[in-house]
Amino acid sequence: MTTRETPSTEANPRSGDPRKRAAAKVLDPIRDLKLSPEVHAYLVDRGIPLPDCPPAVKTPEPRDVAGAAFDFERVDKVLAAFKALTHVSGRWAGKPLNPDPWQVAYIIAPTFGWVRWDDEAEGYVRIIRDLYVDVPRKNGKSTISSGIALYMACADGEQGAQVVTAATGKEQAKFVFSPIKTLAEKAPALKGRVKAYAEKVIHLRSASTIIPVSSVADAQHGANIHCSIVDELHVHKTPDLVETIETGRGSRTQPLSVIITTADSGKPGTIYDRKRRYIDRLAAGTIRDEHTYGVVWAADKNDPPFAVSTMRKANPGYGISPSAAYLKAEAKKAANDPAALAAFQRLHLGLRTKQTARYIDLATWRANAGDPINEADLAGRMAYGGLDLASTSDLTALCWLLPRDDDGFDALWRMWVPEDALADLNTRTAGEAMVWLGRGWLRTTPGNVTDYAYVRQSMNEDADLFDVQSVAFDRWNASQLTIDLTDDGFQMVKLGQGFASMSAPLKECKRLLMTGQKSGVPMVRHGGNDVMTWMTDNLAVATDAAGNVKPDKANAADKIDGWSAFVNAMSEAMAGTAPKKSAYEDTGLRVV
């Protein structure tokens, strides 16, 4: 690899930032600024000031991937390519386009610096293939996306690279493409090397192109994409265009898909919501994907919206772009017009204004993990069960709650998925489902539907180990399995899944978990069950006018069957010991 001169911070028109850097006050830049040791070392070695604006959300860098290495020269090369471009308007017109320290530290260096050997390519390739940047308006999104697009077409060493800029309509696509075209036309270093047309930029030596696309048909035409830039993801009403672009890069050895967006209002189920939650899960550690990297800048919901400290936190370019005066003016408008407040919070503070808060925080859940559970140590203990049969082609979950003398519980889950549905679940969980299977958190049954014979056998084996009192299940999901289990001697309890039946046990689950976090003694010891950690992150809760709650599968991010089973089991545990006779002897199954 050829070493290029590192752009001088003195030449950066933004380096004269009048703000007093908070970095000098930070005791641990790796912890407090969320920098990896490798990126921190790069910044120090190259004389780039440490940023003072860590993102609210940052996914792990792929530093633990087998064979991973951080290549300083790769980052140098990208920065040199940016430096070859020049600002085309405003007070910096004609000056080199040097990325700000925060853009280097959190976007460029992690994305382009991490590499590993690839036998097929016979060389080192980038590890990160999907970059997600979520930042409020006026923080230089178009500048950095334009620089990346031109680098990927003109300097990445890829012959015939196809770079696309994607938006939801032709005019918006041209709007995204226009800064790229202008930079290509005005950069002295690209003179004679590129041809810029109304809807295409061509790098002559490599025959690489940059074009705008606004439809699936556009994206599919000759699709062999090396890089894509998706602008303002939240305005995409369907996932079709984004998914078509991402599936059109299979023949490239180190493709890169870039999403640079502002926040949406919090509407569930959209392509923005799916991508954003994926990044949140990666950052929380509930799933792993070394090929995806993302950063999100946003204020906290409880931050005073018009405070300078809040605007600094959400806007990494504060004081430069956007200017302090601009944000102050926008804040004043929002303060004087309550109807404008939500727009200000979303566009300038990065807040998803209508998003429902997580019912159980992951920190609370993890604080109750306790020591790993050895089931043999639980032999003979009283147990209450909750069964969620769901669909025969989907997850089935069983929860056992075993009361302790301190009013807490030890909790076990059994979860089954049809073998034919495992691949889809594995895809949705970024490969974690196969890990869960190997660790015993998840089990499979043959075919494309859950074979309840496996569930029945497992429950009978558990009944030989525990003193099972009763098992609650959704009364609308009664099946032959529940009849068979009753014949086996289980007391099966039909439980309604509405607010009246679900609210008290769900609230008790939350109370115990929060008590465990506060006291340091796990009150629902789950042993760090990975599937339940994922489902806790997915959990959505519906609330009625009286403040009653229940699990809400319709609006959950993904599966929450384990939580439904948990709440069912808690209902029985709260009811206490039930008579141990067949539920059919008198009045049939007990109904709640």
XYZ file of C-alpha atoms in Angstrom:
592
model
C 0.000 0.000 0.000
C 1.236 3.502 -0.773
C 1.469 5.946 2.094
C -0.083 9.309 1.344
C 0.597 12.568 3.157
C -1.789 13.006 6.043
C -3.915 16.133 5.747
C -2.590 18.805 8.061
C -4.972 19.933 10.766
C -3.544 23.450 10.365
C -4.903 23.584 6.803
C -8.367 22.578 7.917
C -10.679 25.616 7.729
C -12.661 24.089 10.560
C -9.672 23.600 12.863
C -9.987 27.196 14.074
C -13.012 26.216 16.117
C -13.515 28.863 18.834
C -15.006 26.274 21.160
C -12.920 25.182 24.097
C -12.295 21.499 23.620
C -13.620 19.308 26.398
C -11.183 16.571 25.394
C -8.507 18.049 27.676
C -10.763 17.396 30.645
C -11.451 13.793 29.724
C -9.570 11.318 31.857
C -10.098 8.326 29.624
C -10.640 9.160 25.917
C -11.241 5.531 25.023
C -14.045 5.218 27.555
C -15.465 8.751 27.668
C -15.115 9.533 23.961
C -16.035 5.993 22.831
C -12.837 5.667 20.798
C -11.303 2.294 20.095
C -7.631 2.028 21.125
C -6.686 1.736 17.454
C -8.558 4.862 16.337
C -7.252 6.765 19.358
C -3.702 5.746 18.470
C -4.246 6.851 14.870
C -5.533 10.283 15.873
C -2.632 10.848 18.251
C -0.039 9.591 15.758
C -1.380 11.771 12.948
C -1.787 14.856 15.125
C -5.564 15.004 14.685
C -7.294 16.638 17.683
C -9.467 14.330 19.748
C -13.165 15.021 19.204
C -15.271 16.327 22.066
C -18.615 14.963 20.869
C -19.012 11.192 21.339
C -22.095 9.665 19.711
C -24.999 8.583 21.890
C -24.912 5.168 20.211
C -21.859 3.451 18.743
C -21.599 -0.164 17.649
C -18.450 -2.180 18.394
C -15.614 -1.901 15.914
C -14.477 -5.273 14.506
C -11.281 -5.346 16.570
C -12.001 -8.835 17.941
C -12.597 -10.435 14.546
C -10.076 -13.173 13.759
C -7.270 -11.719 11.653
C -8.495 -8.134 11.990
C -5.908 -5.355 11.653
C -6.168 -1.573 11.701
C -4.358 -0.058 8.732
C -3.244 3.553 9.280
C -2.349 3.938 5.600
C -5.848 2.986 4.465
C -7.244 5.873 6.496
C -4.491 8.174 5.230
C -5.491 7.328 1.671
C -9.134 8.287 2.247
C -8.189 11.543 3.955
C -5.798 12.348 1.109
C -8.659 11.790 -1.355
C -10.866 14.151 0.640
C -8.057 16.722 0.717
C -7.868 16.593 -3.073
C -11.424 17.929 -3.155
C -12.247 21.559 -2.450
C -15.164 23.388 -0.919
C -17.248 24.965 -3.640
C -19.269 27.571 -1.733
C -19.367 29.689 1.382
C -16.463 31.006 3.413
C -14.325 27.899 2.739
C -14.734 27.923 -1.060
C -11.548 26.779 -2.743
C -10.036 25.337 0.426
C -9.323 21.609 0.901
C -12.217 19.499 2.069
C -10.647 18.208 5.277
C -12.999 16.148 7.448
C -13.510 17.343 11.016
C -11.881 15.320 13.814
C -15.251 13.804 14.789
C -15.836 12.642 11.215
C -12.414 10.996 11.126
C -12.725 9.435 14.582
C -16.229 8.032 14.338
C -16.889 7.532 10.620
C -13.881 7.436 8.315
C -11.228 5.743 10.454
C -13.376 2.842 11.741
C -14.963 2.207 8.334
C -11.834 2.294 6.202
C -9.152 1.329 8.727
C -10.306 -2.157 9.728
C -9.167 -4.879 7.306
C -8.480 -8.597 7.195
C -6.972 -11.005 4.690
C -9.279 -12.457 2.060
C -8.084 -15.532 0.172
C -10.387 -14.961 -2.793
C -9.257 -11.369 -3.202
C -5.666 -12.380 -2.442
C -5.265 -9.320 -0.295
C -6.606 -7.335 2.613
C -10.185 -6.132 2.360
C -12.356 -3.907 4.503
C -14.292 -5.669 7.234
C -17.078 -3.097 7.499
C -19.521 -3.241 4.602
C -22.521 -1.406 6.044
C -22.076 2.067 7.513
C -24.943 3.786 9.315
C -24.659 7.440 10.377
C -27.598 9.071 12.167
C -26.978 12.750 12.876
C -29.121 15.917 13.016
C -29.373 18.309 10.109
C -26.608 20.701 9.057
C -23.818 18.459 10.379
C -22.144 17.985 7.002
C -23.960 14.832 5.863
C -23.865 15.745 2.175
C -20.190 16.703 2.325
C -18.969 13.480 3.864
C -21.265 11.294 1.758
C -20.056 13.064 -1.390
C -16.442 12.543 -0.369
C -17.025 8.849 0.274
C -18.816 8.405 -3.059
C -15.968 10.030 -4.995
C -13.330 8.061 -3.117
C -15.110 4.764 -3.784
C -15.407 5.553 -7.504
C -12.050 7.191 -8.145
C -9.535 6.039 -5.529
C -10.570 2.691 -4.043
C -8.784 0.705 -6.731
C -11.952 -1.005 -7.955
C -12.273 -1.400 -11.712
C -15.709 -0.658 -13.126
C -17.030 0.395 -9.746
C -20.698 1.257 -9.710
C -21.544 3.872 -7.095
C -25.176 4.840 -6.633
C -26.856 7.579 -4.649
C -30.354 6.551 -3.648
C -33.388 8.622 -2.749
C -37.140 8.183 -2.897
C -37.805 10.357 -5.944
C -35.960 11.615 -8.996
C -35.696 15.178 -7.733
C -34.415 14.072 -4.323
C -31.978 11.661 -5.987
C -30.627 14.527 -8.102
C -30.395 16.649 -4.955
C -28.167 14.006 -3.359
C -26.157 13.554 -6.545
C -25.678 17.271 -7.214
C -22.981 17.935 -4.550
C -20.999 14.947 -5.837
C -21.175 16.225 -9.397
C -20.143 19.735 -8.318
C -17.185 18.470 -6.281
C -16.038 16.344 -9.219
C -16.263 19.296 -11.596
C -14.479 21.794 -9.329
C -11.667 19.661 -7.859
C -8.358 20.508 -9.589
C -7.019 17.033 -8.772
C -9.833 15.426 -10.782
C -9.464 17.607 -13.861
C -9.000 15.349 -16.882
C -9.642 12.285 -14.732
C -13.429 12.436 -14.497
C -16.294 13.422 -16.761
C -19.337 14.938 -15.073
C -22.687 14.751 -16.840
C -26.195 15.716 -15.760
C -26.868 12.311 -14.217
C -23.528 10.549 -14.220
C -19.946 11.010 -13.113
C -17.366 8.787 -14.842
C -13.852 8.063 -13.625
C -12.066 7.526 -16.900
C -9.145 5.316 -15.895
C -11.190 2.733 -13.988
C -14.447 3.121 -15.985
C -16.222 3.612 -12.667
C -19.488 5.546 -12.458
C -21.591 7.436 -9.961
C -25.284 7.687 -10.762
C -28.471 8.666 -8.905
C -31.239 6.063 -8.526
C -34.773 6.521 -7.273
C -36.521 3.229 -8.043
C -35.998 -0.513 -7.855
C -35.797 -0.641 -11.644
C -32.990 1.940 -11.633
C -31.091 0.007 -8.975
C -31.484 -3.313 -10.781
C -30.241 -2.027 -14.139
C -26.807 -3.558 -14.583
C -26.544 -3.927 -10.822
C -23.017 -4.714 -9.720
C -22.793 -2.151 -6.962
C -19.511 -1.296 -5.256
C -20.879 1.518 -3.088
C -24.278 2.979 -2.313
C -25.188 6.189 -0.524
C -28.712 6.224 0.896
C -29.890 9.652 1.942
C -32.507 10.374 4.626
C -33.614 6.829 5.274
C -36.659 7.955 7.242
C -38.441 9.209 4.113
C -38.297 5.772 2.449
C -41.846 4.460 2.792
C -40.908 0.916 1.757
C -37.695 -1.114 2.086
C -37.658 -2.151 -1.576
C -35.056 0.267 -2.958
C -32.648 -0.097 -0.036
C -32.883 -3.890 -0.044
C -32.418 -4.054 -3.830
C -29.253 -1.982 -3.556
C -27.855 -4.065 -0.718
C -28.429 -7.323 -2.571
C -26.791 -5.979 -5.738
C -23.224 -6.044 -4.450
C -22.526 -9.765 -4.204
C -19.706 -9.864 -6.738
C -17.614 -7.139 -5.108
C -14.811 -8.060 -2.697
C -15.160 -5.050 -0.401
C -18.421 -3.213 -1.129
C -19.724 -0.461 1.095
C -23.312 0.579 1.713
C -23.663 3.939 3.441
C -26.796 5.263 5.113
C -26.612 8.871 6.315
C -29.845 10.116 7.800
C -31.624 12.186 10.400
C -33.975 10.602 12.919
C -37.585 9.722 12.211
C -40.533 10.347 14.516
C -40.463 6.836 15.947
C -42.965 5.019 13.757
C -42.494 1.237 14.173
C -42.038 -1.214 11.318
C -40.494 1.164 8.769
C -37.176 0.551 7.008
C -35.698 3.309 9.179
C -37.018 1.645 12.324
C -35.578 -1.724 11.264
C -32.138 -0.312 10.482
C -32.036 1.870 13.577
C -33.066 -0.945 15.905
C -30.442 -3.168 14.306
C -27.793 -0.583 15.191
C -29.205 -0.208 18.708
C -29.059 -3.972 19.200
C -25.484 -4.169 17.971
C -24.522 -1.367 20.340
C -26.316 -3.088 23.221
C -24.596 -6.385 22.452
C -27.785 -8.400 21.958
C -26.600 -9.346 18.453
C -23.224 -9.301 16.688
C -22.314 -8.378 13.125
C -18.716 -7.460 12.356
C -19.660 -6.179 8.889
C -22.001 -3.458 10.197
C -20.913 -0.301 11.964
C -23.098 2.574 13.082
C -23.094 5.794 15.087
C -26.023 7.891 16.295
C -25.846 11.397 17.695
C -28.826 12.433 19.782
C -29.784 14.149 22.993
C -31.480 12.306 25.828
C -35.239 12.663 26.137
C -34.846 14.235 29.581
C -32.284 16.836 28.473
C -33.561 20.447 28.462
C -34.228 20.925 24.750
C -33.010 24.521 24.445
C -29.863 24.271 26.558
C -26.558 24.816 24.755
C -25.218 21.643 26.384
C -28.054 19.649 24.814
C -27.450 21.081 21.361
C -23.708 20.375 21.674
C -24.380 16.770 22.656
C -26.620 16.114 19.652
C -24.646 18.079 17.056
C -21.011 16.996 16.665
C -20.352 19.912 14.317
C -21.805 22.471 16.747
C -20.292 25.919 16.345
C -19.107 25.253 12.807
C -21.876 23.437 10.988
C -24.460 23.947 12.325
C -23.476 27.330 13.717
C -24.410 28.252 17.266
C -26.428 31.200 15.932
C -28.444 28.952 13.607
C -29.360 26.486 16.356
C -30.160 29.316 18.753
C -32.590 30.761 16.209
C -34.210 27.360 15.586
C -34.515 26.796 19.332
C -36.201 30.167 19.759
C -38.781 29.299 17.093
C -39.527 26.003 18.826
C -39.779 27.671 22.240
C -42.270 30.207 20.899
C -44.323 27.652 18.961
C -45.144 24.390 20.781
C -46.200 22.873 17.464
C -42.620 23.280 16.218
C -41.024 21.624 19.245
C -41.300 18.056 17.962
C -39.697 19.014 14.649
C -36.850 20.777 16.477
C -36.262 17.751 18.701
C -36.202 15.370 15.745
C -34.275 17.426 13.211
C -31.812 19.167 15.516
C -31.605 16.984 18.628
C -31.876 13.563 16.957
C -34.828 12.454 19.069
C -37.412 9.979 17.825
C -40.237 12.016 19.293
C -43.010 9.413 19.184
C -40.949 6.380 20.129
C -42.228 4.381 23.079
C -39.713 3.998 25.872
C -38.367 0.491 26.490
C -40.408 -1.179 29.245
C -37.483 -3.152 30.658
C -34.062 -1.559 30.286
C -31.338 -3.948 29.179
C -29.138 -2.839 32.083
C -31.929 -3.855 34.467
C -32.305 -7.210 32.757
C -28.587 -7.928 32.750
C -28.244 -6.955 36.411
C -30.453 -9.952 37.238
C -28.413 -12.542 35.356
C -26.628 -13.839 38.419
C -24.462 -16.941 38.240
C -24.979 -19.533 35.494
C -27.784 -21.913 36.437
C -26.997 -25.576 37.003
C -30.373 -27.256 36.607
C -29.306 -30.244 38.679
C -29.069 -27.909 41.674
C -32.761 -27.076 41.266
C -33.971 -30.665 41.644
C -37.064 -31.008 43.805
C -37.816 -27.280 43.832
C -41.375 -26.011 43.410
C -41.949 -24.644 39.882
C -44.641 -22.647 38.095
C -44.817 -22.774 34.314
C -45.865 -20.491 31.506
C -46.334 -21.782 27.959
C -46.579 -19.680 24.802
C -47.477 -21.884 21.842
C -47.634 -19.062 19.286
C -47.814 -20.304 15.698
C -46.868 -23.862 14.795
C -44.335 -22.482 12.298
C -42.738 -20.081 14.746
C -41.173 -19.962 18.198
C -42.726 -21.856 21.086
C -41.584 -20.819 24.557
C -41.819 -22.376 28.005
C -40.806 -20.594 31.213
C -40.295 -22.167 34.634
C -40.236 -19.899 37.698
C -38.841 -21.544 40.841
C -39.563 -19.525 44.009
C -36.763 -18.805 46.476
C -36.871 -18.012 50.177
C -35.947 -14.358 49.539
C -39.142 -13.808 47.475
C -37.152 -13.968 44.267
C -37.125 -16.618 41.552
C -34.746 -18.717 39.541
C -35.963 -18.689 35.941
C -35.490 -21.194 33.139
C -36.684 -21.073 29.557
C -37.100 -23.730 26.883
C -37.580 -22.463 23.333
C -38.270 -24.429 20.164
C -38.211 -23.432 16.504
C -38.893 -25.624 13.444
C -35.691 -26.552 11.627
C -37.006 -25.005 8.411
C -37.540 -21.648 10.183
C -34.083 -21.552 11.753
C -32.370 -19.929 8.766
C -34.795 -17.004 8.783
C -34.396 -16.529 12.533
C -30.628 -16.719 12.148
C -30.741 -13.984 9.508
C -32.936 -11.729 11.643
C -30.585 -12.129 14.594
C -27.344 -11.593 12.596
C -26.254 -15.188 13.142
C -27.011 -15.326 16.861
C -29.692 -18.035 16.531
C -27.040 -20.605 15.625
C -25.043 -19.521 18.669
C -28.123 -19.912 20.865
C -28.662 -23.363 19.422
C -25.114 -24.379 20.290
C -25.453 -23.112 23.847
C -28.758 -24.869 24.432
C -30.836 -21.692 24.750
C -32.735 -22.733 21.608
C -33.921 -26.118 20.361
C -35.198 -27.281 16.995
C -37.899 -29.708 15.947
C -37.911 -31.424 12.514
C -39.774 -29.944 9.571
C -41.502 -26.637 8.979
C -43.875 -26.679 11.966
C -43.157 -27.134 15.653
C -43.510 -30.770 16.641
C -45.290 -30.503 19.961
C -44.237 -34.053 20.839
C -40.798 -32.584 21.616
C -42.369 -29.945 23.842
C -44.429 -32.568 25.662
C -41.412 -34.812 26.199
C -39.316 -31.932 27.539
C -42.038 -30.835 29.935
C -42.429 -34.350 31.293
C -38.677 -34.575 31.810
C -38.808 -31.270 33.690
C -41.696 -32.569 35.801
C -39.448 -35.439 36.893
C -36.862 -32.883 38.050
C -39.046 -30.130 39.539
C -42.152 -30.089 41.720
C -44.384 -28.569 39.042
C -47.460 -26.843 40.466
C -49.252 -25.535 37.384
C -48.685 -24.294 33.842
C -50.537 -21.302 32.375
C -51.145 -20.860 28.652
C -53.128 -18.585 26.336
C -56.703 -19.806 26.448
C -57.178 -18.945 22.768
C -54.286 -21.231 21.830
C -55.606 -24.440 23.364
C -54.455 -27.447 21.362
C -54.051 -31.177 21.513
C -50.795 -30.544 23.361
C -52.557 -28.929 26.315
C -55.000 -31.846 26.473
C -52.119 -34.348 26.332
C -50.282 -32.487 29.095
C -53.398 -32.547 31.244
C -53.575 -36.314 30.717
C -49.924 -36.476 31.789
C -50.886 -34.948 35.140
C -50.078 -31.291 34.592
C -52.505 -28.718 35.928
C -52.979 -26.627 32.798
C -54.477 -23.177 33.400
C -56.162 -21.205 30.628
C -55.054 -17.601 30.967
C -56.491 -14.619 29.125
C -53.946 -12.416 27.388
C -55.740 -9.103 27.889
C -55.038 -6.263 30.283
C -57.079 -7.795 33.116
C -54.980 -10.960 33.249
C -51.606 -9.690 32.082
C -51.121 -6.365 33.841
C -50.443 -7.545 37.384
C -47.918 -10.286 36.503
C -46.120 -8.102 33.935
C -45.779 -5.304 36.472
C -44.531 -7.830 39.027
C -41.883 -9.019 36.555
C -40.687 -5.443 36.167
C -40.782 -4.740 39.915
C -38.669 -7.795 40.706
C -36.126 -7.000 37.993
C -35.775 -3.395 39.134
C -35.470 -4.510 42.757
C -32.741 -6.922 41.752
C -30.840 -4.197 39.933
C -31.080 -1.808 42.868
C -30.177 -4.335 45.550
C -27.495 -6.160 43.618
C -29.239 -9.475 44.376
C -30.899 -10.918 41.231
C -34.598 -11.310 41.957
C -35.257 -13.150 38.686
C -31.994 -15.013 38.204
C -31.903 -16.011 34.532
C -28.249 -16.921 34.146
C -27.728 -14.514 31.235
C -30.096 -16.245 28.828
C -29.118 -14.781 25.445
C -32.456 -15.409 23.745
C -34.321 -13.656 26.527
C -31.898 -10.739 26.379
C -32.776 -10.370 22.689
C -36.482 -10.648 23.442
C -36.200 -8.095 26.249
C -34.746 -5.689 23.715
C -37.708 -6.475 21.421
C -40.358 -6.117 24.116
C -43.155 -3.647 23.447
C -45.942 -3.026 25.940
C -49.482 -1.816 25.336
C -51.108 0.437 27.963
C -54.816 1.168 28.451
C -56.446 4.301 29.865
C -56.297 2.908 33.402
C -52.566 2.289 33.224
C -52.834 -1.480 32.805
C -50.172 -3.116 30.662
C -49.673 -6.232 28.595
C -47.033 -7.538 26.164
C -47.706 -6.189 22.694
C -46.625 -8.665 20.001
C -48.056 -6.547 17.184
C -45.697 -3.634 17.885
C -42.705 -5.574 19.194
C -39.455 -5.196 17.266
C -39.292 -8.975 16.854
C -40.196 -12.086 18.825
C -41.206 -11.768 22.491
C -42.617 -15.275 23.011
C -40.271 -15.859 25.943
C -41.730 -12.825 27.676
C -45.284 -14.053 27.103
C -44.294 -17.350 28.710
C -42.572 -15.451 31.555
C -45.679 -13.389 32.320
C -47.893 -16.487 32.153
C -45.623 -18.246 34.643
C -45.564 -15.194 36.918
C -49.368 -15.188 36.961
C -49.322 -18.719 38.352
C -46.521 -17.955 40.795
C -48.533 -15.038 42.156
C -51.622 -17.207 42.479
C -49.721 -19.604 44.698
C -49.903 -23.363 45.016
C -52.850 -24.866 43.150
C -54.608 -28.208 43.835
C -52.795 -31.140 42.233
C -55.668 -32.873 40.557
C -56.552 -33.119 36.911
C -58.137 -29.955 35.589
C -60.782 -32.112 33.850
C -62.005 -33.889 37.000
C -64.541 -31.216 37.901
C -64.943 -28.095 35.825
C -62.311 -28.641 33.146
C -59.282 -26.396 32.744
C -59.103 -23.540 35.224
C -59.736 -20.296 33.325
C -58.347 -16.906 34.374
